[in-house]
mmCIF file of C-alpha atoms in Angstrom:
data_model
loop_
_atom_site.group_PDB
_atom_site.id
_atom_site.type_symbol
_atom_site.label_atom_id
_atom_site.label_comp_id
_atom_site.label_asym_id
_atom_site.label_seq_id
_atom_site.Cartn_x
_atom_site.Cartn_y
_atom_site.Cartn_z
ATOM 1 C CA MET A 1 -0.040 -0.033 0.020
ATOM 2 C CA PRO A 2 1.483 3.335 -0.940
ATOM 3 C CA SER A 3 2.160 5.891 1.722
ATOM 4 C CA LEU A 4 -0.189 8.814 2.100
ATOM 5 C CA ARG A 5 0.940 12.407 2.545
ATOM 6 C CA ILE A 6 -1.645 14.678 4.057
ATOM 7 C CA GLN A 7 -0.997 18.446 4.151
ATOM 8 C CA PRO A 8 -3.467 20.720 6.030
ATOM 9 C CA ARG A 9 -3.812 24.065 4.357
ATOM 10 C CA THR A 10 -6.163 26.971 3.987
ATOM 11 C CA CYS A 11 -7.211 26.961 0.378
ATOM 12 C CA ASN A 12 -7.101 30.686 -0.354
ATOM 13 C CA SER A 13 -5.891 30.135 -3.887
ATOM 14 C CA LEU A 14 -8.224 27.380 -4.944
ATOM 15 C CA PRO A 15 -11.167 28.405 -7.034
ATOM 16 C CA LYS A 16 -14.671 27.515 -5.892
ATOM 17 C CA LYS A 17 -17.950 28.122 -7.702
ATOM 18 C CA ILE A 18 -20.026 30.813 -6.010
ATOM 19 C CA ASN A 19 -23.287 29.206 -7.126
ATOM 20 C CA HIS A 20 -24.135 26.205 -9.197
ATOM 21 C CA GLY A 21 -25.316 28.080 -12.318
ATOM 22 C CA SER A 22 -22.524 30.635 -12.443
ATOM 23 C CA ALA A 23 -19.222 30.262 -14.073
ATOM 24 C CA ALA A 24 -17.752 33.036 -11.751
ATOM 25 C CA ARG A 25 -15.155 31.861 -9.392
ATOM 26 C CA GLY A 26 -14.394 33.002 -5.866
ATOM 27 C CA LEU A 27 -11.848 32.094 -3.204
ATOM 28 C CA CYS A 28 -12.444 29.290 -0.711
ATOM 29 C CA THR A 29 -11.523 30.183 2.890
ATOM 30 C CA ARG A 30 -12.237 26.750 4.335
ATOM 31 C CA ARG A 31 -9.367 24.548 5.686
ATOM 32 C CA VAL A 32 -8.932 21.426 3.555
ATOM 33 C CA LEU A 33 -6.603 18.523 3.608
ATOM 34 C CA PHE A 34 -4.678 17.664 0.433
ATOM 35 C CA ALA A 35 -4.006 13.966 0.094
ATOM 36 C CA ARG A 36 -1.528 12.557 -2.364
ATOM 37 C CA GLY A 37 0.166 9.168 -2.669
ATOM 38 C CA HIS A 38 3.927 8.773 -2.270
ATOM 39 C CA THR A 39 4.428 9.382 -5.888
ATOM 40 C CA GLY A 40 2.614 12.649 -5.871
ATOM 41 C CA ALA A 41 -0.257 11.282 -7.829
ATOM 42 C CA SER A 42 -3.839 12.138 -6.756
ATOM 43 C CA LEU A 43 -5.784 9.526 -4.832
ATOM 44 C CA ILE A 44 -8.840 9.944 -7.035
ATOM 45 C CA CYS A 45 -8.478 8.021 -10.151
ATOM 46 C CA GLY A 46 -8.637 10.163 -13.255
ATOM 47 C CA SER A 47 -8.337 13.437 -11.230
ATOM 48 C CA LYS A 48 -5.679 15.893 -12.208
ATOM 49 C CA GLY A 49 -5.457 17.760 -8.900
ATOM 50 C CA PRO A 50 -5.153 16.592 -5.281
ATOM 51 C CA GLN A 51 -8.106 15.086 -3.527
ATOM 52 C CA ARG A 52 -9.793 17.629 -1.331
ATOM 53 C CA ILE A 53 -11.289 16.599 2.026
ATOM 54 C CA LEU A 54 -13.011 19.228 4.106
ATOM 55 C CA ALA A 55 -11.147 19.598 7.358
ATOM 56 C CA HIS A 56 -14.261 19.777 9.548
ATOM 57 C CA SER A 57 -15.227 16.291 8.367
ATOM 58 C CA THR A 58 -12.100 14.791 9.710
ATOM 59 C CA SER A 59 -10.194 14.903 13.002
ATOM 60 C CA LEU A 60 -6.761 14.869 11.350
ATOM 61 C CA CYS A 61 -6.028 18.606 11.501
ATOM 62 C CA LEU A 62 -8.141 20.069 14.212
ATOM 63 C CA PRO A 63 -6.454 20.464 17.573
ATOM 64 C CA ARG A 64 -8.271 19.010 20.524
ATOM 65 C CA ALA A 65 -9.488 21.224 23.203
ATOM 66 C CA GLY A 66 -7.164 21.486 26.249
ATOM 67 C CA ARG A 67 -4.100 20.324 24.405
ATOM 68 C CA ARG A 68 -1.107 22.597 24.220
ATOM 69 C CA GLU A 69 0.211 23.498 20.817
ATOM 70 C CA TYR A 70 3.859 22.398 20.354
ATOM 71 C CA ALA A 71 5.217 25.903 19.530
ATOM 72 C CA THR A 72 3.449 27.522 22.417
ATOM 73 C CA ALA A 73 5.822 28.358 25.272
ATOM 74 C CA THR A 74 4.597 27.886 28.819
ATOM 75 C CA PRO A 75 5.457 30.426 31.585
ATOM 76 C CA ALA A 76 7.578 27.779 33.191
ATOM 77 C CA ASP A 77 9.773 27.649 30.065
ATOM 78 C CA ALA A 78 11.737 30.822 30.879
ATOM 79 C CA ILE A 79 12.474 29.643 34.415
ATOM 80 C CA ILE A 80 13.592 26.219 33.120
ATOM 81 C CA GLU A 81 15.869 27.917 30.688
ATOM 82 C CA GLU A 82 17.534 29.844 33.456
ATOM 83 C CA LEU A 83 17.845 26.661 35.503
ATOM 84 C CA THR A 84 19.328 24.818 32.499
ATOM 85 C CA GLU A 85 21.931 27.517 32.043
ATOM 86 C CA GLN A 86 22.973 27.386 35.668
ATOM 87 C CA TYR A 87 22.978 23.629 35.531
ATOM 88 C CA GLY A 88 25.369 23.809 32.535
ATOM 89 C CA VAL A 89 27.704 26.078 34.579
ATOM 90 C CA ALA A 90 27.560 23.843 37.570
ATOM 91 C CA ARG A 91 28.097 20.697 35.474
ATOM 92 C CA ASP A 92 31.148 22.219 33.788
ATOM 93 C CA GLU A 93 32.643 23.036 37.212
ATOM 94 C CA PHE A 94 31.870 19.560 38.361
ATOM 95 C CA GLU A 95 33.656 18.016 35.387
ATOM 96 C CA ILE A 96 36.690 20.316 35.825
ATOM 97 C CA ALA A 97 36.809 19.445 39.521
ATOM 98 C CA SER A 98 36.531 15.685 38.759
ATOM 99 C CA GLU A 99 39.467 15.882 36.304
ATOM 100 C CA GLU A 100 41.671 17.889 38.688
ATOM 101 C CA THR A 101 40.737 15.591 41.676
ATOM 102 C CA GLU A 102 41.527 12.489 39.556
ATOM 103 C CA LYS A 103 44.927 14.038 38.566
ATOM 104 C CA ARG A 104 45.446 15.021 42.206
ATOM 105 C CA SER A 105 46.250 18.542 41.029
ATOM 106 C CA VAL A 106 47.165 21.500 43.257
ATOM 107 C CA TYR A 107 43.993 23.182 42.006
ATOM 108 C CA ALA A 108 41.653 20.315 42.822
ATOM 109 C CA SER A 109 40.377 21.687 46.137
ATOM 110 C CA ASP A 110 39.688 25.139 44.585
ATOM 111 C CA ASP A 111 37.894 23.506 41.658
ATOM 112 C CA ARG A 112 35.786 21.328 44.084
ATOM 113 C CA ALA A 113 34.886 24.482 46.013
ATOM 114 C CA ALA A 114 33.809 26.198 42.752
ATOM 115 C CA ALA A 115 31.694 23.201 41.907
ATOM 116 C CA VAL A 116 30.049 23.234 45.322
ATOM 117 C CA GLU A 117 29.383 27.004 45.019
ATOM 118 C CA GLU A 118 27.743 26.616 41.557
ATOM 119 C CA LEU A 119 25.730 23.676 42.804
ATOM 120 C CA GLN A 120 24.519 25.806 45.726
ATOM 121 C CA LYS A 121 23.409 28.546 43.323
ATOM 122 C CA LEU A 122 21.522 25.945 41.294
ATOM 123 C CA LYS A 123 19.833 24.438 44.312
ATOM 124 C CA GLU A 124 18.718 27.881 45.515
ATOM 125 C CA MET A 125 17.300 28.791 42.082
ATOM 126 C CA TYR A 126 15.630 25.417 41.876
ATOM 127 C CA SER A 127 14.061 25.626 45.408
ATOM 128 C CA GLN A 128 12.681 29.078 44.633
ATOM 129 C CA ALA A 129 11.318 27.931 41.261
ATOM 130 C CA ILE A 130 9.497 24.877 42.688
ATOM 131 C CA GLU A 131 7.771 27.055 45.245
ATOM 132 C CA GLY A 132 6.158 29.058 42.529
ATOM 133 C CA GLU A 133 2.990 28.556 40.455
ATOM 134 C CA HIS A 134 4.642 26.138 37.949
ATOM 135 C CA GLY A 135 6.618 24.162 40.592
ATOM 136 C CA GLU A 136 5.296 20.776 39.615
ATOM 137 C CA GLU A 137 6.236 21.092 35.914
ATOM 138 C CA ILE A 138 9.726 22.549 36.828
ATOM 139 C CA GLN A 139 10.338 19.676 39.256
ATOM 140 C CA ARG A 140 9.350 17.126 36.662
ATOM 141 C CA ARG A 141 11.497 18.681 33.938
ATOM 142 C CA VAL A 142 14.594 19.673 35.934
ATOM 143 C CA GLY A 143 14.523 17.938 39.311
ATOM 144 C CA GLN A 144 16.276 14.686 38.211
ATOM 145 C CA ARG A 145 19.280 16.614 36.774
ATOM 146 C CA VAL A 146 19.680 18.649 39.936
ATOM 147 C CA ARG A 147 19.622 15.524 42.177
ATOM 148 C CA GLU A 148 22.105 13.686 39.932
ATOM 149 C CA LEU A 149 24.527 16.675 40.044
ATOM 150 C CA GLU A 150 24.174 16.898 43.769
ATOM 151 C CA GLN A 151 24.938 13.188 44.175
ATOM 152 C CA GLY A 152 27.910 13.541 41.845
ATOM 153 C CA VAL A 153 29.388 16.475 43.809
ATOM 154 C CA ALA A 154 28.868 14.546 47.114
ATOM 155 C CA ALA A 155 30.650 11.541 45.674
ATOM 156 C CA LEU A 156 33.523 13.770 44.466
ATOM 157 C CA GLU A 157 33.893 15.202 47.926
ATOM 158 C CA GLU A 158 33.960 11.688 49.418
ATOM 159 C CA ARG A 159 36.548 10.571 46.884
ATOM 160 C CA ALA A 160 38.713 13.593 47.730
ATOM 161 C CA MET A 161 38.510 12.798 51.472
ATOM 162 C CA GLU A 162 39.528 9.197 50.894
ATOM 163 C CA ASP A 163 42.580 10.352 48.899
ATOM 164 C CA HIS A 164 43.801 12.414 51.897
#
């Protein structure tokens, strides 16, 4: 069975008869679905153009009530972006501190302190964010990363104590 390509569009450029007896043409403003096979051929045998299916007669292109559009940003997205940036900084400091601790460098203790400081900033930002209106969504989307980084820094501190 050939694949079907369906493209929802508003048919502003498609002509439509204004009334049955008139040859005058107008513009259709209804949403339609254009269906073509994988070869680009129309699905109606003998038809030169694409098959038109009115959008209101199908559930393929109408968004369901209560569903969020993919391109719509939520108010929590800005907070999550700030948390993600701080997470990146804290993660970088953690990686640097891990490398320096592994090499037993002179700078290892300072790098570990910097990693702990950035983690503390992240945790403060996170705790303030989850207390707000969108706390549940923020906790669901960011919480696991914060906990993993916190455990990583704690393990790094333990490893440093064992080496001394």
